[in-house]
Amino acid sequence: MQIQVVKSKIHRVKCTGAELNYIGSITIDEDLMDAANIIQGEKVQIVNNDNGERLETYCIPGPRNSGEITLNGAAARKVSVGDTLILITYAFMDLEKAKVFKPSLVFPDEATNLLK
């Protein structure tokens, strides 16, 4: 049996941009992606702490050490710049492996979105 578990989480980052006229996705500072073990094109769940919205899209890398967290395309309608977001990815794995798996949890500086 396989189950789906949290693989990565970037906890409490501020939305720095909302670009409606874009193909889609979320742009994430590549340093944050690396720290959370998230790769380009990976599906990401976005939880907006300010308005309760939950949505899924895929990620693209943003400039390193920029703190960029930009929602693109239709997802831009679900956030406002400055909203506090939690970004989560999931993985399927065997039950026994899941029992010992440790997700990558990242807690950036809440004011700058940069790694501490």
CSV table of C-alpha atoms in Angstrom, one decimal, residues 5 20 29 34 41 43 49 69-70 85 91 94-95 101 111-112 116:
chain,number,residue,atom,x,y,z
A,5,VAL,CA,2.5,12.3,2.9
A,20,LEU,CA,-2.6,37.7,-13.6
A,29,ASP,CA,13.0,32.0,-4.7
A,34,ASP,CA,16.4,24.0,-2.7
A,41,GLY,CA,7.5,21.9,-12.2
A,43,LYS,CA,3.0,20.4,-7.9
A,49,ASN,CA,-3.6,32.1,5.9
A,69,ILE,CA,6.8,34.4,-3.9
A,70,THR,CA,4.7,35.3,-6.8
A,85,LEU,CA,1.2,31.6,2.7
A,91,ALA,CA,4.8,12.4,-2.1
A,94,ASP,CA,5.1,2.8,0.9
A,95,LEU,CA,3.5,2.8,4.3
A,101,PHE,CA,10.2,9.6,6.4
A,111,ALA,CA,9.5,39.7,7.0
A,112,THR,CA,11.9,39.0,4.1
A,116,LYS,CA,17.6,32.4,8.4
